[in-house]
């Protein structure tokens, strides 16, 4: 299960970084990247869900579970803001999600199970 926690953290981080790249490509005029940006948002959400599941199964400290829940809720808000074209909040929240991705990844790789 630790491998799932780590994979989910890295996937969340890489997918959020990909969101910034895709948004940048979209604003250059290629509107097709907006569809890919939307699809990739689902990957971000699924990575957060996988993180939450892995942290619960591992019986990780509550703070780890809560970080995953916060990342998932922020991702949901981000998707909603994107669909509403609320860019005034969508862009800063995207930066915060990148920070969340760093946090998820750091926590995942510093997590150690107790020896049995």
mmCIF file of N, CA, C and O in Angstrom, residues 9-109:
data_model
loop_
_atom_site.group_PDB
_atom_site.id
_atom_site.type_symbol
_atom_site.label_atom_id
_atom_site.label_comp_id
_atom_site.label_asym_id
_atom_site.label_seq_id
_atom_site.Cartn_x
_atom_site.Cartn_y
_atom_site.Cartn_z
ATOM 1 N N UNK A 9 0.817 10.323 -4.736
ATOM 2 C CA UNK A 9 1.424 11.628 -4.468
ATOM 3 C C UNK A 9 2.158 12.176 -5.676
ATOM 4 O O UNK A 9 1.986 13.342 -6.058
ATOM 5 N N UNK A 10 2.972 11.327 -6.300
ATOM 6 C CA UNK A 10 3.721 11.757 -7.484
ATOM 7 C C UNK A 10 2.772 12.056 -8.642
ATOM 8 O O UNK A 10 2.939 13.061 -9.350
ATOM 9 N N UNK A 11 1.770 11.203 -8.835
ATOM 10 C CA UNK A 11 0.807 11.424 -9.918
ATOM 11 C C UNK A 11 0.063 12.737 -9.718
ATOM 12 O O UNK A 11 -0.124 13.508 -10.666
ATOM 13 N N UNK A 12 -0.359 13.010 -8.492
ATOM 14 C CA UNK A 12 -1.045 14.271 -8.197
ATOM 15 C C UNK A 12 -0.136 15.444 -8.556
ATOM 16 O O UNK A 12 -0.557 16.372 -9.257
ATOM 17 N N UNK A 13 1.095 15.396 -8.104
ATOM 18 C CA UNK A 13 2.042 16.482 -8.352
ATOM 19 C C UNK A 13 2.303 16.689 -9.843
ATOM 20 O O UNK A 13 2.216 17.804 -10.353
ATOM 21 N N UNK A 14 2.565 15.615 -10.558
ATOM 22 C CA UNK A 14 2.863 15.705 -11.994
ATOM 23 C C UNK A 14 1.626 16.157 -12.774
ATOM 24 O O UNK A 14 1.729 16.979 -13.693
ATOM 25 N N UNK A 15 0.461 15.654 -12.390
ATOM 26 C CA UNK A 15 -0.764 16.045 -13.096
ATOM 27 C C UNK A 15 -1.088 17.521 -12.866
ATOM 28 O O UNK A 15 -1.527 18.214 -13.785
ATOM 29 N N UNK A 16 -0.868 18.018 -11.647
ATOM 30 C CA UNK A 16 -1.110 19.445 -11.383
ATOM 31 C C UNK A 16 -0.123 20.297 -12.173
ATOM 32 O O UNK A 16 -0.500 21.317 -12.756
ATOM 33 N N UNK A 17 1.122 19.880 -12.222
ATOM 34 C CA UNK A 17 2.105 20.604 -13.042
ATOM 35 C C UNK A 17 1.681 20.564 -14.507
ATOM 36 O O UNK A 17 1.772 21.574 -15.223
ATOM 37 N N UNK A 18 1.181 19.422 -14.946
ATOM 38 C CA UNK A 18 0.681 19.297 -16.314
ATOM 39 C C UNK A 18 -0.471 20.251 -16.588
ATOM 40 O O UNK A 18 -0.603 20.788 -17.687
ATOM 41 N N UNK A 19 -1.297 20.490 -15.563
ATOM 42 C CA UNK A 19 -2.401 21.432 -15.729
ATOM 43 C C UNK A 19 -1.891 22.824 -16.088
ATOM 44 O O UNK A 19 -2.457 23.503 -16.945
ATOM 45 N N UNK A 20 -0.833 23.258 -15.442
ATOM 46 C CA UNK A 20 -0.263 24.578 -15.743
ATOM 47 C C UNK A 20 0.282 24.624 -17.164
ATOM 48 O O UNK A 20 0.085 25.606 -17.895
ATOM 49 N N UNK A 21 0.944 23.551 -17.568
ATOM 50 C CA UNK A 21 1.482 23.485 -18.932
ATOM 51 C C UNK A 21 0.348 23.517 -19.956
ATOM 52 O O UNK A 21 0.389 24.261 -20.932
ATOM 53 N N UNK A 22 -0.679 22.713 -19.712
ATOM 54 C CA UNK A 22 -1.814 22.665 -20.637
ATOM 55 C C UNK A 22 -2.549 23.998 -20.702
ATOM 56 O O UNK A 22 -2.966 24.430 -21.785
ATOM 57 N N UNK A 23 -2.687 24.673 -19.576
ATOM 58 C CA UNK A 23 -3.336 25.991 -19.573
ATOM 59 C C UNK A 23 -2.498 26.985 -20.362
ATOM 60 O O UNK A 23 -3.033 27.802 -21.119
ATOM 61 N N UNK A 24 -1.194 26.914 -20.196
ATOM 62 C CA UNK A 24 -0.313 27.798 -20.948
ATOM 63 C C UNK A 24 -0.417 27.563 -22.440
ATOM 64 O O UNK A 24 -0.427 28.512 -23.235
ATOM 65 N N UNK A 25 -0.514 26.307 -22.837
ATOM 66 C CA UNK A 25 -0.655 25.991 -24.260
ATOM 67 C C UNK A 25 -2.005 26.473 -24.785
ATOM 68 O O UNK A 25 -2.116 26.924 -25.923
ATOM 69 N N UNK A 26 -3.028 26.395 -23.939
ATOM 70 C CA UNK A 26 -4.349 26.862 -24.337
ATOM 71 C C UNK A 26 -4.345 28.374 -24.584
ATOM 72 O O UNK A 26 -4.901 28.849 -25.576
ATOM 73 N N UNK A 27 -3.724 29.134 -23.701
ATOM 74 C CA UNK A 27 -3.750 30.588 -23.861
ATOM 75 C C UNK A 27 -2.918 31.067 -25.041
ATOM 76 O O UNK A 27 -3.044 32.216 -25.454
ATOM 77 N N UNK A 28 -2.094 30.189 -25.597
ATOM 78 C CA UNK A 28 -1.362 30.565 -26.807
ATOM 79 C C UNK A 28 -2.246 30.464 -28.043
ATOM 80 O O UNK A 28 -1.824 30.839 -29.133
ATOM 81 N N UNK A 29 -3.460 29.950 -27.872
ATOM 82 C CA UNK A 29 -4.410 29.927 -28.974
ATOM 83 C C UNK A 29 -4.869 28.561 -29.429
ATOM 84 O O UNK A 29 -5.788 28.449 -30.222
ATOM 85 N N UNK A 30 -4.257 27.508 -28.935
ATOM 86 C CA UNK A 30 -4.673 26.163 -29.330
ATOM 87 C C UNK A 30 -5.760 25.683 -28.369
ATOM 88 O O UNK A 30 -5.483 25.163 -27.295
ATOM 89 N N UNK A 31 -7.011 25.864 -28.761
ATOM 90 C CA UNK A 31 -8.135 25.561 -27.876
ATOM 91 C C UNK A 31 -8.297 24.069 -27.587
ATOM 92 O O UNK A 31 -8.979 23.705 -26.638
ATOM 93 N N UNK A 32 -7.672 23.214 -28.378
ATOM 94 C CA UNK A 32 -7.745 21.776 -28.129
ATOM 95 C C UNK A 32 -7.127 21.387 -26.793
ATOM 96 O O UNK A 32 -7.514 20.382 -26.187
ATOM 97 N N UNK A 33 -6.194 22.192 -26.321
ATOM 98 C CA UNK A 33 -5.560 21.876 -25.046
ATOM 99 C C UNK A 33 -6.505 22.087 -23.863
ATOM 100 O O UNK A 33 -6.276 21.541 -22.789
ATOM 101 N N UNK A 34 -7.562 22.857 -24.069
ATOM 102 C CA UNK A 34 -8.543 23.043 -22.997
ATOM 103 C C UNK A 34 -9.248 21.718 -22.693
ATOM 104 O O UNK A 34 -9.502 21.397 -21.527
ATOM 105 N N UNK A 35 -9.531 20.924 -23.727
ATOM 106 C CA UNK A 35 -10.147 19.607 -23.511
ATOM 107 C C UNK A 35 -9.208 18.680 -22.746
ATOM 108 O O UNK A 35 -9.632 17.963 -21.840
ATOM 109 N N UNK A 36 -7.934 18.697 -23.091
ATOM 110 C CA UNK A 36 -6.953 17.861 -22.399
ATOM 111 C C UNK A 36 -6.798 18.332 -20.949
ATOM 112 O O UNK A 36 -6.666 17.526 -20.026
ATOM 113 N N UNK A 37 -6.838 19.654 -20.754
ATOM 114 C CA UNK A 37 -6.769 20.255 -19.415
ATOM 115 C C UNK A 37 -7.933 19.733 -18.555
ATOM 116 O O UNK A 37 -7.743 19.367 -17.395
ATOM 117 N N UNK A 38 -9.109 19.664 -19.146
ATOM 118 C CA UNK A 38 -10.283 19.177 -18.430
ATOM 119 C C UNK A 38 -10.146 17.690 -18.091
ATOM 120 O O UNK A 38 -10.428 17.272 -16.962
ATOM 121 N N UNK A 39 -9.691 16.900 -19.033
ATOM 122 C CA UNK A 39 -9.502 15.463 -18.796
ATOM 123 C C UNK A 39 -8.461 15.232 -17.704
ATOM 124 O O UNK A 39 -8.635 14.401 -16.810
ATOM 125 N N UNK A 40 -7.380 16.000 -17.757
ATOM 126 C CA UNK A 40 -6.310 15.847 -16.776
ATOM 127 C C UNK A 40 -6.772 16.225 -15.371
ATOM 128 O O UNK A 40 -6.248 15.703 -14.391
ATOM 129 N N UNK A 41 -7.781 17.090 -15.276
ATOM 130 C CA UNK A 41 -8.298 17.439 -13.949
ATOM 131 C C UNK A 41 -8.890 16.205 -13.269
ATOM 132 O O UNK A 41 -8.822 16.079 -12.040
ATOM 133 N N UNK A 42 -9.435 15.302 -14.054
ATOM 134 C CA UNK A 42 -9.961 14.053 -13.506
ATOM 135 C C UNK A 42 -8.823 13.204 -12.936
ATOM 136 O O UNK A 42 -8.975 12.572 -11.886
ATOM 137 N N UNK A 43 -7.690 13.210 -13.611
ATOM 138 C CA UNK A 43 -6.517 12.473 -13.117
ATOM 139 C C UNK A 43 -6.091 13.027 -11.761
ATOM 140 O O UNK A 43 -5.776 12.267 -10.840
ATOM 141 N N UNK A 44 -6.098 14.347 -11.629
ATOM 142 C CA UNK A 44 -5.739 14.978 -10.356
ATOM 143 C C UNK A 44 -6.690 14.495 -9.261
ATOM 144 O O UNK A 44 -6.248 14.084 -8.172
ATOM 145 N N UNK A 45 -7.984 14.515 -9.525
ATOM 146 C CA UNK A 45 -8.969 14.068 -8.543
ATOM 147 C C UNK A 45 -8.816 12.601 -8.185
ATOM 148 O O UNK A 45 -8.890 12.228 -7.011
ATOM 149 N N UNK A 46 -8.586 11.758 -9.187
ATOM 150 C CA UNK A 46 -8.412 10.322 -8.932
ATOM 151 C C UNK A 46 -7.154 10.053 -8.112
ATOM 152 O O UNK A 46 -7.148 9.164 -7.253
ATOM 153 N N UNK A 47 -6.104 10.825 -8.360
ATOM 154 C CA UNK A 47 -4.873 10.672 -7.572
ATOM 155 C C UNK A 47 -5.140 11.030 -6.107
ATOM 156 O O UNK A 47 -4.645 10.351 -5.201
ATOM 157 N N UNK A 48 -5.921 12.070 -5.882
ATOM 158 C CA UNK A 48 -6.258 12.445 -4.503
ATOM 159 C C UNK A 48 -7.081 11.346 -3.828
ATOM 160 O O UNK A 48 -6.852 11.016 -2.655
ATOM 161 N N UNK A 49 -8.015 10.768 -4.563
ATOM 162 C CA UNK A 49 -8.828 9.672 -4.007
ATOM 163 C C UNK A 49 -7.946 8.468 -3.676
ATOM 164 O O UNK A 49 -8.084 7.862 -2.606
ATOM 165 N N UNK A 50 -7.034 8.128 -4.569
ATOM 166 C CA UNK A 50 -6.117 7.003 -4.318
ATOM 167 C C UNK A 50 -5.268 7.276 -3.078
ATOM 168 O O UNK A 50 -5.027 6.373 -2.262
ATOM 169 N N UNK A 51 -4.815 8.525 -2.920
ATOM 170 C CA UNK A 51 -4.028 8.919 -1.742
ATOM 171 C C UNK A 51 -4.841 8.677 -0.465
ATOM 172 O O UNK A 51 -4.343 8.109 0.501
ATOM 173 N N UNK A 52 -6.081 9.122 -0.480
ATOM 174 C CA UNK A 52 -6.943 8.984 0.700
ATOM 175 C C UNK A 52 -7.150 7.508 1.038
ATOM 176 O O UNK A 52 -7.013 7.103 2.200
ATOM 177 N N UNK A 53 -7.458 6.710 0.032
ATOM 178 C CA UNK A 53 -7.672 5.274 0.257
ATOM 179 C C UNK A 53 -6.423 4.627 0.833
ATOM 180 O O UNK A 53 -6.483 3.889 1.828
ATOM 181 N N UNK A 54 -5.269 4.908 0.218
ATOM 182 C CA UNK A 54 -4.012 4.307 0.695
ATOM 183 C C UNK A 54 -3.700 4.744 2.123
ATOM 184 O O UNK A 54 -3.284 3.924 2.950
ATOM 185 N N UNK A 55 -3.917 6.022 2.430
ATOM 186 C CA UNK A 55 -3.594 6.492 3.779
ATOM 187 C C UNK A 55 -4.527 5.874 4.822
ATOM 188 O O UNK A 55 -4.107 5.595 5.947
ATOM 189 N N UNK A 56 -5.778 5.637 4.441
ATOM 190 C CA UNK A 56 -6.713 4.989 5.377
ATOM 191 C C UNK A 56 -6.337 3.524 5.572
ATOM 192 O O UNK A 56 -6.299 3.029 6.711
ATOM 193 N N UNK A 57 -6.069 2.822 4.489
ATOM 194 C CA UNK A 57 -5.703 1.395 4.590
ATOM 195 C C UNK A 57 -4.422 1.222 5.399
ATOM 196 O O UNK A 57 -4.298 0.289 6.197
ATOM 197 N N UNK A 58 -3.474 2.133 5.217
ATOM 198 C CA UNK A 58 -2.214 2.058 5.960
ATOM 199 C C UNK A 58 -2.363 2.482 7.423
ATOM 200 O O UNK A 58 -1.423 2.356 8.203
ATOM 201 N N UNK A 59 -3.545 3.012 7.762
ATOM 202 C CA UNK A 59 -3.762 3.563 9.098
ATOM 203 C C UNK A 59 -2.715 4.628 9.409
ATOM 204 O O UNK A 59 -2.131 4.677 10.503
ATOM 205 N N UNK A 60 -2.483 5.472 8.405
ATOM 206 C CA UNK A 60 -1.534 6.577 8.542
ATOM 207 C C UNK A 60 -2.086 7.579 9.547
ATOM 208 O O UNK A 60 -3.284 7.569 9.856
ATOM 209 N N UNK A 61 -1.230 8.449 10.056
ATOM 210 C CA UNK A 61 -1.722 9.476 10.982
ATOM 211 C C UNK A 61 -2.866 10.285 10.356
ATOM 212 O O UNK A 61 -2.884 10.517 9.142
ATOM 213 N N UNK A 62 -3.784 10.715 11.197
ATOM 214 C CA UNK A 62 -4.963 11.441 10.732
ATOM 215 C C UNK A 62 -4.591 12.652 9.884
ATOM 216 O O UNK A 62 -5.263 12.955 8.903
ATOM 217 N N UNK A 63 -3.512 13.329 10.224
ATOM 218 C CA UNK A 63 -3.126 14.512 9.448
ATOM 219 C C UNK A 63 -2.844 14.166 7.989
ATOM 220 O O UNK A 63 -3.123 14.959 7.097
ATOM 221 N N UNK A 64 -2.327 12.971 7.748
ATOM 222 C CA UNK A 64 -2.071 12.560 6.362
ATOM 223 C C UNK A 64 -3.383 12.363 5.615
ATOM 224 O O UNK A 64 -3.507 12.771 4.461
ATOM 225 N N UNK A 65 -4.339 11.736 6.256
ATOM 226 C CA UNK A 65 -5.652 11.535 5.636
ATOM 227 C C UNK A 65 -6.288 12.895 5.349
ATOM 228 O O UNK A 65 -6.820 13.132 4.257
ATOM 229 N N UNK A 66 -6.197 13.800 6.310
ATOM 230 C CA UNK A 66 -6.808 15.123 6.159
ATOM 231 C C UNK A 66 -6.154 15.943 5.051
ATOM 232 O O UNK A 66 -6.843 16.697 4.356
ATOM 233 N N UNK A 67 -4.855 15.798 4.865
ATOM 234 C CA UNK A 67 -4.185 16.490 3.753
ATOM 235 C C UNK A 67 -4.747 15.982 2.429
ATOM 236 O O UNK A 67 -5.014 16.760 1.512
ATOM 237 N N UNK A 68 -4.963 14.670 2.331
ATOM 238 C CA UNK A 68 -5.557 14.109 1.118
ATOM 239 C C UNK A 68 -6.972 14.597 0.891
ATOM 240 O O UNK A 68 -7.359 14.941 -0.234
ATOM 241 N N UNK A 69 -7.761 14.663 1.962
ATOM 242 C CA UNK A 69 -9.137 15.154 1.854
ATOM 243 C C UNK A 69 -9.139 16.617 1.424
ATOM 244 O O UNK A 69 -9.911 17.026 0.549
ATOM 245 N N UNK A 70 -8.254 17.411 2.010
ATOM 246 C CA UNK A 70 -8.159 18.824 1.633
ATOM 247 C C UNK A 70 -7.761 18.970 0.166
ATOM 248 O O UNK A 70 -8.312 19.813 -0.561
ATOM 249 N N UNK A 71 -6.831 18.136 -0.294
ATOM 250 C CA UNK A 71 -6.417 18.178 -1.699
ATOM 251 C C UNK A 71 -7.576 17.812 -2.613
ATOM 252 O O UNK A 71 -7.775 18.435 -3.669
ATOM 253 N N UNK A 72 -8.367 16.812 -2.212
ATOM 254 C CA UNK A 72 -9.517 16.409 -3.021
ATOM 255 C C UNK A 72 -10.575 17.513 -3.059
ATOM 256 O O UNK A 72 -11.106 17.827 -4.131
ATOM 257 N N UNK A 73 -10.871 18.110 -1.921
ATOM 258 C CA UNK A 73 -11.858 19.189 -1.882
ATOM 259 C C UNK A 73 -11.392 20.394 -2.699
ATOM 260 O O UNK A 73 -12.181 21.004 -3.429
ATOM 261 N N UNK A 74 -10.117 20.724 -2.588
ATOM 262 C CA UNK A 74 -9.575 21.837 -3.370
ATOM 263 C C UNK A 74 -9.614 21.524 -4.860
ATOM 264 O O UNK A 74 -9.889 22.407 -5.679
ATOM 265 N N UNK A 75 -9.381 20.264 -5.204
ATOM 266 C CA UNK A 75 -9.456 19.858 -6.608
ATOM 267 C C UNK A 75 -10.883 20.009 -7.123
ATOM 268 O O UNK A 75 -11.102 20.508 -8.233
ATOM 269 N N UNK A 76 -11.850 19.602 -6.326
ATOM 270 C CA UNK A 76 -13.256 19.772 -6.714
ATOM 271 C C UNK A 76 -13.606 21.238 -6.915
ATOM 272 O O UNK A 76 -14.277 21.603 -7.888
ATOM 273 N N UNK A 77 -13.146 22.084 -5.994
ATOM 274 C CA UNK A 77 -13.382 23.522 -6.132
ATOM 275 C C UNK A 77 -12.698 24.059 -7.388
ATOM 276 O O UNK A 77 -13.264 24.884 -8.120
ATOM 277 N N UNK A 78 -11.510 23.570 -7.643
ATOM 278 C CA UNK A 78 -10.750 24.008 -8.823
ATOM 279 C C UNK A 78 -11.485 23.639 -10.112
ATOM 280 O O UNK A 78 -11.562 24.447 -11.049
ATOM 281 N N UNK A 79 -12.008 22.442 -10.160
ATOM 282 C CA UNK A 79 -12.763 22.007 -11.347
ATOM 283 C C UNK A 79 -14.006 22.883 -11.523
ATOM 284 O O UNK A 79 -14.305 23.337 -12.624
ATOM 285 N N UNK A 80 -14.708 23.122 -10.426
ATOM 286 C CA UNK A 80 -15.890 23.977 -10.496
ATOM 287 C C UNK A 80 -15.562 25.387 -10.954
ATOM 288 O O UNK A 80 -16.261 25.961 -11.801
ATOM 289 N N UNK A 81 -14.495 25.960 -10.419
ATOM 290 C CA UNK A 81 -14.076 27.304 -10.834
ATOM 291 C C UNK A 81 -13.678 27.332 -12.302
ATOM 292 O O UNK A 81 -13.939 28.304 -13.004
ATOM 293 N N UNK A 82 -13.040 26.272 -12.761
ATOM 294 C CA UNK A 82 -12.645 26.210 -14.166
ATOM 295 C C UNK A 82 -13.855 26.201 -15.087
ATOM 296 O O UNK A 82 -13.894 26.923 -16.082
ATOM 297 N N UNK A 83 -14.833 25.394 -14.746
ATOM 298 C CA UNK A 83 -16.049 25.338 -15.565
ATOM 299 C C UNK A 83 -16.816 26.654 -15.532
ATOM 300 O O UNK A 83 -17.444 27.028 -16.517
ATOM 301 N N UNK A 84 -16.740 27.356 -14.393
ATOM 302 C CA UNK A 84 -17.424 28.642 -14.253
ATOM 303 C C UNK A 84 -16.602 29.800 -14.830
ATOM 304 O O UNK A 84 -17.061 30.930 -14.821
ATOM 305 N N UNK A 85 -15.396 29.482 -15.297
ATOM 306 C CA UNK A 85 -14.462 30.494 -15.819
ATOM 307 C C UNK A 85 -14.112 31.533 -14.752
ATOM 308 O O UNK A 85 -13.883 32.701 -15.060
ATOM 309 N N UNK A 86 -14.026 31.092 -13.517
ATOM 310 C CA UNK A 86 -13.648 31.974 -12.408
ATOM 311 C C UNK A 86 -12.140 32.021 -12.262
ATOM 312 O O UNK A 86 -11.580 31.557 -11.262
ATOM 313 N N UNK A 87 -11.473 32.573 -13.267
ATOM 314 C CA UNK A 87 -10.016 32.536 -13.319
ATOM 315 C C UNK A 87 -9.345 33.320 -12.197
ATOM 316 O O UNK A 87 -8.202 33.037 -11.841
ATOM 317 N N UNK A 88 -10.046 34.308 -11.638
ATOM 318 C CA UNK A 88 -9.471 35.076 -10.536
ATOM 319 C C UNK A 88 -9.120 34.212 -9.336
ATOM 320 O O UNK A 88 -8.172 34.502 -8.616
ATOM 321 N N UNK A 89 -9.863 33.139 -9.133
ATOM 322 C CA UNK A 89 -9.572 32.184 -8.061
ATOM 323 C C UNK A 89 -8.957 30.884 -8.597
ATOM 324 O O UNK A 89 -8.219 30.211 -7.886
ATOM 325 N N UNK A 90 -9.290 30.551 -9.839
ATOM 326 C CA UNK A 90 -8.828 29.294 -10.442
ATOM 327 C C UNK A 90 -7.300 29.239 -10.526
ATOM 328 O O UNK A 90 -6.701 28.208 -10.189
ATOM 329 N N UNK A 91 -6.697 30.318 -10.934
ATOM 330 C CA UNK A 91 -5.238 30.315 -11.107
ATOM 331 C C UNK A 91 -4.515 30.251 -9.756
ATOM 332 O O UNK A 91 -3.633 29.392 -9.571
ATOM 333 N N UNK A 92 -4.849 31.104 -8.774
ATOM 334 C CA UNK A 92 -4.156 30.977 -7.481
ATOM 335 C C UNK A 92 -4.399 29.628 -6.802
ATOM 336 O O UNK A 92 -3.496 29.085 -6.167
ATOM 337 N N UNK A 93 -5.602 29.082 -6.946
ATOM 338 C CA UNK A 93 -5.873 27.779 -6.352
ATOM 339 C C UNK A 93 -5.029 26.703 -7.034
ATOM 340 O O UNK A 93 -4.575 25.764 -6.380
ATOM 341 N N UNK A 94 -4.783 26.867 -8.325
ATOM 342 C CA UNK A 94 -3.894 25.933 -9.024
ATOM 343 C C UNK A 94 -2.485 25.953 -8.441
ATOM 344 O O UNK A 94 -1.844 24.913 -8.286
ATOM 345 N N UNK A 95 -2.012 27.133 -8.090
ATOM 346 C CA UNK A 95 -0.692 27.248 -7.462
ATOM 347 C C UNK A 95 -0.718 26.560 -6.096
ATOM 348 O O UNK A 95 0.219 25.837 -5.739
ATOM 349 N N UNK A 96 -1.794 26.764 -5.340
ATOM 350 C CA UNK A 96 -1.924 26.103 -4.043
ATOM 351 C C UNK A 96 -1.970 24.586 -4.197
ATOM 352 O O UNK A 96 -1.397 23.845 -3.383
ATOM 353 N N UNK A 97 -2.619 24.106 -5.252
ATOM 354 C CA UNK A 97 -2.672 22.658 -5.498
ATOM 355 C C UNK A 97 -1.290 22.100 -5.825
ATOM 356 O O UNK A 97 -0.989 20.954 -5.482
ATOM 357 N N UNK A 98 -0.458 22.895 -6.468
ATOM 358 C CA UNK A 98 0.912 22.445 -6.708
ATOM 359 C C UNK A 98 1.629 22.275 -5.364
ATOM 360 O O UNK A 98 2.333 21.285 -5.153
ATOM 361 N N UNK A 99 1.411 23.217 -4.456
ATOM 362 C CA UNK A 99 1.969 23.077 -3.111
ATOM 363 C C UNK A 99 1.425 21.844 -2.400
ATOM 364 O O UNK A 99 2.158 21.139 -1.707
ATOM 365 N N UNK A 100 0.147 21.572 -2.602
ATOM 366 C CA UNK A 100 -0.451 20.364 -2.016
ATOM 367 C C UNK A 100 0.199 19.112 -2.593
ATOM 368 O O UNK A 100 0.439 18.142 -1.873
ATOM 369 N N UNK A 101 0.491 19.146 -3.891
ATOM 370 C CA UNK A 101 1.156 18.007 -4.517
ATOM 371 C C UNK A 101 2.537 17.764 -3.943
ATOM 372 O O UNK A 101 2.939 16.613 -3.725
ATOM 373 N N UNK A 102 3.260 18.841 -3.667
ATOM 374 C CA UNK A 102 4.576 18.705 -3.034
ATOM 375 C C UNK A 102 4.409 18.107 -1.635
ATOM 376 O O UNK A 102 5.163 17.218 -1.235
ATOM 377 N N UNK A 103 3.402 18.566 -0.918
ATOM 378 C CA UNK A 103 3.144 18.052 0.431
ATOM 379 C C UNK A 103 2.775 16.571 0.395
ATOM 380 O O UNK A 103 3.312 15.774 1.176
ATOM 381 N N UNK A 104 1.865 16.186 -0.502
ATOM 382 C CA UNK A 104 1.469 14.777 -0.613
ATOM 383 C C UNK A 104 2.673 13.896 -0.934
ATOM 384 O O UNK A 104 2.850 12.826 -0.336
ATOM 385 N N UNK A 105 3.492 14.342 -1.870
ATOM 386 C CA UNK A 105 4.659 13.557 -2.276
ATOM 387 C C UNK A 105 5.674 13.452 -1.139
ATOM 388 O O UNK A 105 6.210 12.368 -0.864
ATOM 389 N N UNK A 106 5.923 14.561 -0.462
ATOM 390 C CA UNK A 106 6.868 14.558 0.657
ATOM 391 C C UNK A 106 6.383 13.643 1.774
ATOM 392 O O UNK A 106 7.160 12.841 2.308
ATOM 393 N N UNK A 107 5.109 13.756 2.118
ATOM 394 C CA UNK A 107 4.563 12.891 3.160
ATOM 395 C C UNK A 107 4.633 11.416 2.759
ATOM 396 O O UNK A 107 4.939 10.552 3.577
ATOM 397 N N UNK A 108 4.343 11.136 1.504
ATOM 398 C CA UNK A 108 4.344 9.744 1.034
ATOM 399 C C UNK A 108 5.727 9.122 1.128
ATOM 400 O O UNK A 108 5.870 7.967 1.534
ATOM 401 N N UNK A 109 6.751 9.879 0.755
ATOM 402 C CA UNK A 109 8.094 9.316 0.757
ATOM 403 C C UNK A 109 8.742 9.347 2.149
ATOM 404 O O UNK A 109 9.732 8.661 2.375
#
